[in-house]
Structure formats: C-alpha cells, structure tokens
Amino acid sequence: MKKIRFFPLLLVFCFLCGCQSINNGKRIVRIAHSQSEAHPDHIGLLEFEKYVEDRLGDKFDVQIFPNELLGSSVRAIELTQTGAIDFVVCSTGNLETFDNIYSVFSIPYLFNSTSAYYKAMEDKEIREKLYPSTKSSGFQAVTWFDAGTRNFYTTMPISTPEDLKGLKLRVQQSPTNVSMVKAFGAAAAPMSFGEVYTAIQQGVIDGAENNELALTNNKHGEVAKYYIYDQHQMVPDMLIGNVRFLESLSEEEREIFYKASDIATEVERKAWLVEVERAKQEAEKMGVEFRKVDVERFKEKVLPLQKQLVEENEKLRPIYERIQEINKEEEND
Ligand code: GCU
C-alpha cells in the first residue's frame, strides 16, 4: 500500500529530474485511470496502445496504469497537468475543479435521451469549444468514453425523492454534484471513487450514485443493494492529455495518437453496451434490486438548479444551448 502511495511522488520526482520518460531509447507514455482491467475504459485504452505501438513502437512505449495506481482521479489529473504523466481517463465530474467548463455535464437531466447524449459527445461544435478550452490549465481533451447513466444506490430501499432526504451520499469531488445532491435533500460526501466501497461498508455514507458497472467492477453491489433508475446524469469520461506532450509530437505522430484515441472510443463504446448488460445481470446475482421510479418527480426537484448553474457560469451557455438544440433534434427524429 505504501509503495503505491509513494509511486505518484516518485513519478513527480523523476519528472523534475528530467529522467521521466525514456527507456531503451523509447519515450514512455503513461496513461492513468481509475477502473479495473475488465472495464470498457481499459479495453479502449489497450486498443490505443496497440494502434500507437504498431506504428510508432520504435519511439513510444505506451503504459496503462489502472485501478488508481497513480493516485485518485484528482491526483492523476494533477499529474497530467504538470506533465509527470501524459494522459488520464477521468470523469468530467472530477475535471470540474480544474476547469469549470466541465461542470456542464454535471447539470442534472442535461440530456433528454441517450441518443442526444451520444450525438452531443460527437458534435463538432461542442468538441471544438470544449476540447482545447483548458489548454491554459496544461491539459486538453483528446476524446471521450461512454460512462452510461448515473443513478442512486443505497443500503436501504428507496423509491421517491423524499426517500433521499437526510441520507448521506457520496459524490465525485465536484461542487455541482454537491449542489445536486443537496437539492435532492440529501447530504453530499465528496470523496474519490476508490474510497466509496469502504465508506459504504463502514456506514460512513448511506450510498452513492453511479452507473451499473460500479456495482460489479468496483463491487459496490456487495454493500449497497438498492439501485434506482432516477437517471439524473449522463456524465462522460474524457481522455485528457498533457498539452506540452501533445505539442511535442510531430504532425505525423500527432495524427497517429489522435486516430488511436478515436479507435479507443469506438472500442470502448461497443464494450460499454455489452458490459453494462453484463453488470446488471451480475449485480442481480449479487442480490442488488433494480427499481424503476417516477423520473419526473426526481427531475422536478433539481430543474431549478439547471437554470441557476448556467446563469452562474457564462462559459457553460454556448455548450448548454447547443445541447438543448440536440435534445430537440432527437425528439423530432
Ligand atoms: C464512473 C466513471 C469514473 C469516475 C467514477 C466516479 O465510474 O467512469 O471516471 O471516477 O464514476 O464516480 O468517481
């Protein structure tokens, strides 16, 4: 455990010493993420690694670090920002404190349908506004990964928004998520993903909110048996790269890295659809009860927050408005 904790520090130290990343004449490209090796994010990243190394294997050695091995998401984003590592896959929820443009995806009930979510994530206008916008913070988005729909799950049965009242629920380290959970009448406990299992098990929190894979891949279904489909958010994961690293690539290399990330997204999205179905079945076997609930009643509680969040942060408006257009386009389809 101690070794694992020290690893990020060691990386930073190596980076500062300038010995960070060359091994046998190859530039080591480090990618961190918080999921297990069975998770779609990891499956997508393996394709990224393969595509880059098949073409540039004499120059680059891509190394993937799963399971928060380089630290929690927030820590790994910091490492990517400084260039101690080159990429991280993280939720937009966790990016929010680094650049609040990412809080747009934490707006509850932002997307009216899964098809609107997919379309928005592939929308050229949104990508052009979002991806390079954080360059001054040292990182930029390269691609996105599907992370499904987020729902609440708890240690006690719940069905209505009133049932959330007074519960203590884990959220990502994101101010918007704290506001959302408060608007539902619950108390928010921001913490890293890796801490959630123990916090539920020890009764520090009453539950959390996430997609179904958290129940199985992260075993939360062992300790929280009630999962409701209130569908409050669709929050993507992003592949974030260090700006200096990306700009150090030749045009040809950059093209290969970008193509690799497109392929990673394609593979991750396919794997996502398969894995989420598998997770539901597996979670049921673990004794998790999935409940359909009256989504409109949950929506009512947090809709005022939508307006408030957009009014508070002008940066969000153009992306928010484009998403509203996409919501309409998909309704009429
Ligand atoms: C999802 C998401 C992760 C994120 C996690 C969380 O699993 O894919 O990127 O870290 O939620 O709630 O922290």
Short mmCIF file of N, CA and C in Angstrom, two decimals, residues 185-273:
data_model
loop_
_atom_site.label_atom_id
_atom_site.label_comp_id
_atom_site.label_asym_id
_atom_site.label_seq_id
_atom_site.Cartn_x
_atom_site.Cartn_y
_atom_site.Cartn_z
N GLY A 185 -32.19 16.95 -1.31
CA GLY A 185 -32.48 16.87 0.13
C GLY A 185 -31.54 15.96 0.90
N ALA A 186 -30.52 15.46 0.23
CA ALA A 186 -29.57 14.57 0.93
C ALA A 186 -28.30 15.35 1.28
N ALA A 187 -27.44 14.74 2.08
CA ALA A 187 -26.14 15.36 2.39
C ALA A 187 -25.10 14.76 1.46
N ALA A 188 -24.23 15.63 0.91
CA ALA A 188 -23.24 15.14 -0.05
C ALA A 188 -21.91 14.87 0.63
N ALA A 189 -21.33 13.73 0.30
CA ALA A 189 -20.00 13.40 0.83
C ALA A 189 -19.04 13.24 -0.34
N PRO A 190 -18.32 14.30 -0.72
CA PRO A 190 -17.39 14.17 -1.85
C PRO A 190 -16.20 13.31 -1.44
N MET A 191 -15.86 12.36 -2.25
CA MET A 191 -14.68 11.53 -1.99
C MET A 191 -14.24 10.85 -3.28
N SER A 192 -13.04 10.31 -3.29
CA SER A 192 -12.56 9.67 -4.52
C SER A 192 -13.28 8.32 -4.71
N PHE A 193 -13.28 7.86 -5.94
CA PHE A 193 -14.01 6.63 -6.29
C PHE A 193 -13.52 5.44 -5.46
N GLY A 194 -12.21 5.37 -5.30
CA GLY A 194 -11.61 4.23 -4.59
C GLY A 194 -12.00 4.13 -3.13
N GLU A 195 -12.53 5.21 -2.57
CA GLU A 195 -12.87 5.20 -1.14
C GLU A 195 -14.31 4.77 -0.88
N VAL A 196 -15.10 4.66 -1.97
CA VAL A 196 -16.55 4.51 -1.79
C VAL A 196 -16.93 3.18 -1.13
N TYR A 197 -16.33 2.07 -1.59
CA TYR A 197 -16.71 0.75 -1.07
C TYR A 197 -16.62 0.73 0.46
N THR A 198 -15.46 1.12 0.97
CA THR A 198 -15.23 1.07 2.41
C THR A 198 -16.16 2.03 3.14
N ALA A 199 -16.39 3.20 2.54
CA ALA A 199 -17.26 4.18 3.20
C ALA A 199 -18.69 3.63 3.34
N ILE A 200 -19.15 2.91 2.32
CA ILE A 200 -20.50 2.32 2.44
C ILE A 200 -20.45 1.19 3.46
N GLN A 201 -19.46 0.35 3.31
CA GLN A 201 -19.34 -0.82 4.20
C GLN A 201 -19.30 -0.41 5.67
N GLN A 202 -18.59 0.68 5.96
CA GLN A 202 -18.44 1.10 7.35
C GLN A 202 -19.58 2.00 7.83
N GLY A 203 -20.54 2.24 6.93
CA GLY A 203 -21.69 3.06 7.33
C GLY A 203 -21.37 4.55 7.39
N VAL A 204 -20.23 4.97 6.83
CA VAL A 204 -19.89 6.39 6.81
C VAL A 204 -20.86 7.13 5.88
N ILE A 205 -21.27 6.44 4.82
CA ILE A 205 -22.28 7.00 3.90
C ILE A 205 -23.39 5.96 3.71
N ASP A 206 -24.55 6.44 3.23
CA ASP A 206 -25.69 5.53 3.02
C ASP A 206 -25.76 5.03 1.59
N GLY A 207 -24.93 5.60 0.73
CA GLY A 207 -24.97 5.16 -0.66
C GLY A 207 -24.19 6.10 -1.54
N ALA A 208 -24.40 5.95 -2.84
CA ALA A 208 -23.64 6.75 -3.81
C ALA A 208 -24.48 6.88 -5.07
N GLU A 209 -23.87 7.38 -6.12
CA GLU A 209 -24.59 7.45 -7.41
C GLU A 209 -23.57 7.16 -8.49
N ASN A 210 -23.97 6.29 -9.40
CA ASN A 210 -23.05 5.91 -10.48
C ASN A 210 -23.78 5.02 -11.49
N ASN A 211 -23.04 4.59 -12.50
CA ASN A 211 -23.61 3.63 -13.46
C ASN A 211 -23.55 2.22 -12.86
N GLU A 212 -24.11 1.26 -13.57
CA GLU A 212 -24.24 -0.10 -13.03
C GLU A 212 -22.89 -0.80 -12.86
N LEU A 213 -21.90 -0.37 -13.62
CA LEU A 213 -20.60 -1.06 -13.51
C LEU A 213 -19.95 -0.87 -12.14
N ALA A 214 -20.32 0.23 -11.47
CA ALA A 214 -19.76 0.45 -10.13
C ALA A 214 -20.19 -0.68 -9.18
N LEU A 215 -21.37 -1.26 -9.45
CA LEU A 215 -21.88 -2.33 -8.58
C LEU A 215 -21.03 -3.59 -8.69
N THR A 216 -20.52 -3.83 -9.90
CA THR A 216 -19.83 -5.09 -10.14
C THR A 216 -18.31 -4.90 -10.22
N ASN A 217 -17.86 -4.07 -11.16
CA ASN A 217 -16.41 -3.84 -11.30
C ASN A 217 -15.78 -3.33 -10.02
N ASN A 218 -16.53 -2.49 -9.32
CA ASN A 218 -16.00 -1.91 -8.08
C ASN A 218 -16.65 -2.53 -6.85
N LYS A 219 -17.49 -3.53 -7.11
CA LYS A 219 -18.08 -4.34 -6.03
C LYS A 219 -19.01 -3.59 -5.07
N HIS A 220 -19.47 -2.40 -5.46
CA HIS A 220 -20.36 -1.66 -4.55
C HIS A 220 -21.66 -2.41 -4.30
N GLY A 221 -22.04 -3.28 -5.24
CA GLY A 221 -23.26 -4.08 -5.07
C GLY A 221 -23.18 -5.05 -3.90
N GLU A 222 -21.97 -5.30 -3.41
CA GLU A 222 -21.84 -6.16 -2.22
C GLU A 222 -22.35 -5.44 -0.98
N VAL A 223 -22.25 -4.10 -0.99
CA VAL A 223 -22.56 -3.35 0.23
C VAL A 223 -23.78 -2.42 0.09
N ALA A 224 -24.24 -2.21 -1.14
CA ALA A 224 -25.45 -1.38 -1.35
C ALA A 224 -26.37 -2.15 -2.29
N LYS A 225 -27.55 -2.49 -1.80
CA LYS A 225 -28.38 -3.47 -2.53
C LYS A 225 -29.56 -2.84 -3.27
N TYR A 226 -29.72 -1.51 -3.17
CA TYR A 226 -30.90 -0.89 -3.82
C TYR A 226 -30.46 0.15 -4.83
N TYR A 227 -30.80 -0.10 -6.09
CA TYR A 227 -30.36 0.77 -7.19
C TYR A 227 -31.61 1.28 -7.90
N ILE A 228 -31.78 2.61 -7.95
CA ILE A 228 -33.00 3.15 -8.59
C ILE A 228 -32.65 3.86 -9.90
N TYR A 229 -33.53 3.71 -10.88
CA TYR A 229 -33.30 4.36 -12.17
C TYR A 229 -33.90 5.77 -12.20
N ASP A 230 -33.31 6.66 -11.44
CA ASP A 230 -33.78 8.06 -11.47
C ASP A 230 -33.10 8.83 -12.61
N GLN A 231 -32.02 8.27 -13.14
CA GLN A 231 -31.35 8.78 -14.36
C GLN A 231 -30.94 10.25 -14.29
N HIS A 232 -30.33 10.66 -13.16
CA HIS A 232 -30.09 12.11 -13.01
C HIS A 232 -28.99 12.69 -13.91
N GLN A 233 -28.05 11.86 -14.35
CA GLN A 233 -26.98 12.42 -15.22
C GLN A 233 -26.44 11.39 -16.21
N MET A 234 -25.92 11.91 -17.33
CA MET A 234 -25.07 11.11 -18.20
C MET A 234 -23.74 11.87 -18.24
N VAL A 235 -22.77 11.36 -17.53
CA VAL A 235 -21.50 12.06 -17.34
C VAL A 235 -20.41 11.27 -18.05
N PRO A 236 -19.81 11.82 -19.09
CA PRO A 236 -18.81 11.04 -19.82
C PRO A 236 -17.47 10.97 -19.10
N ASP A 237 -16.66 10.03 -19.47
CA ASP A 237 -15.25 10.04 -19.10
C ASP A 237 -14.51 10.69 -20.26
N MET A 238 -13.43 11.39 -19.95
CA MET A 238 -12.64 12.04 -21.00
C MET A 238 -11.22 11.49 -20.96
N LEU A 239 -10.63 11.36 -22.16
CA LEU A 239 -9.19 11.11 -22.21
C LEU A 239 -8.54 12.48 -22.33
N ILE A 240 -7.76 12.81 -21.30
CA ILE A 240 -7.14 14.13 -21.19
C ILE A 240 -5.64 13.97 -21.42
N GLY A 241 -5.06 14.84 -22.20
CA GLY A 241 -3.62 14.75 -22.45
C GLY A 241 -2.89 16.00 -21.99
N ASN A 242 -1.61 15.83 -21.66
CA ASN A 242 -0.78 16.97 -21.29
C ASN A 242 -0.48 17.79 -22.55
N VAL A 243 -0.69 19.08 -22.47
CA VAL A 243 -0.55 19.94 -23.65
C VAL A 243 0.87 19.90 -24.20
N ARG A 244 1.85 20.01 -23.30
CA ARG A 244 3.25 20.03 -23.78
C ARG A 244 3.59 18.75 -24.52
N PHE A 245 3.12 17.61 -23.98
CA PHE A 245 3.41 16.34 -24.66
C PHE A 245 2.77 16.34 -26.06
N LEU A 246 1.51 16.71 -26.13
CA LEU A 246 0.82 16.66 -27.42
C LEU A 246 1.49 17.61 -28.41
N GLU A 247 1.93 18.75 -27.91
CA GLU A 247 2.56 19.71 -28.83
C GLU A 247 3.99 19.31 -29.20
N SER A 248 4.57 18.41 -28.43
CA SER A 248 5.94 17.96 -28.76
C SER A 248 5.93 16.93 -29.89
N LEU A 249 4.76 16.41 -30.22
CA LEU A 249 4.68 15.38 -31.26
C LEU A 249 4.80 16.01 -32.65
N SER A 250 5.40 15.26 -33.58
CA SER A 250 5.41 15.74 -34.96
C SER A 250 3.98 15.63 -35.50
N GLU A 251 3.75 16.25 -36.63
CA GLU A 251 2.40 16.23 -37.19
C GLU A 251 1.93 14.79 -37.44
N GLU A 252 2.85 14.00 -37.96
CA GLU A 252 2.50 12.60 -38.28
C GLU A 252 2.20 11.81 -37.00
N GLU A 253 3.05 12.03 -35.99
CA GLU A 253 2.84 11.32 -34.71
C GLU A 253 1.51 11.73 -34.09
N ARG A 254 1.25 13.03 -34.12
CA ARG A 254 0.01 13.52 -33.51
C ARG A 254 -1.20 12.89 -34.19
N GLU A 255 -1.12 12.79 -35.50
CA GLU A 255 -2.22 12.19 -36.25
C GLU A 255 -2.45 10.75 -35.79
N ILE A 256 -1.35 10.03 -35.56
CA ILE A 256 -1.46 8.64 -35.10
C ILE A 256 -2.07 8.58 -33.69
N PHE A 257 -1.62 9.45 -32.81
CA PHE A 257 -2.19 9.47 -31.46
C PHE A 257 -3.69 9.81 -31.49
N TYR A 258 -4.05 10.74 -32.35
CA TYR A 258 -5.47 11.12 -32.43
C TYR A 258 -6.33 10.00 -33.04
N LYS A 259 -5.79 9.36 -34.05
CA LYS A 259 -6.52 8.23 -34.65
C LYS A 259 -6.67 7.12 -33.60
N ALA A 260 -5.59 6.89 -32.84
CA ALA A 260 -5.64 5.86 -31.78
C ALA A 260 -6.73 6.19 -30.77
N SER A 261 -6.90 7.47 -30.48
CA SER A 261 -7.93 7.81 -29.49
C SER A 261 -9.34 7.65 -30.08
N ASP A 262 -9.49 7.93 -31.37
CA ASP A 262 -10.81 7.68 -31.99
C ASP A 262 -11.15 6.20 -31.95
N ILE A 263 -10.15 5.37 -32.22
CA ILE A 263 -10.37 3.92 -32.20
C ILE A 263 -10.71 3.46 -30.77
N ALA A 264 -9.98 4.04 -29.82
CA ALA A 264 -10.24 3.69 -28.41
C ALA A 264 -11.70 3.99 -28.05
N THR A 265 -12.20 5.12 -28.51
CA THR A 265 -13.59 5.49 -28.22
C THR A 265 -14.56 4.49 -28.86
N GLU A 266 -14.29 4.17 -30.11
CA GLU A 266 -15.17 3.22 -30.81
C GLU A 266 -15.24 1.89 -30.05
N VAL A 267 -14.06 1.40 -29.66
CA VAL A 267 -13.99 0.09 -28.98
C VAL A 267 -14.62 0.20 -27.58
N GLU A 268 -14.33 1.30 -26.89
CA GLU A 268 -14.88 1.47 -25.54
C GLU A 268 -16.40 1.52 -25.59
N ARG A 269 -16.95 2.24 -26.56
CA ARG A 269 -18.41 2.38 -26.62
C ARG A 269 -19.09 1.04 -26.87
N LYS A 270 -18.50 0.26 -27.75
CA LYS A 270 -19.08 -1.08 -28.00
C LYS A 270 -18.99 -1.92 -26.74
N ALA A 271 -17.82 -1.90 -26.12
CA ALA A 271 -17.62 -2.71 -24.90
C ALA A 271 -18.58 -2.24 -23.81
N TRP A 272 -18.82 -0.94 -23.77
CA TRP A 272 -19.72 -0.38 -22.74
C TRP A 272 -21.10 -1.04 -22.80
N LEU A 273 -21.64 -1.10 -24.00
CA LEU A 273 -23.01 -1.63 -24.15
C LEU A 273 -23.09 -3.09 -23.70
#
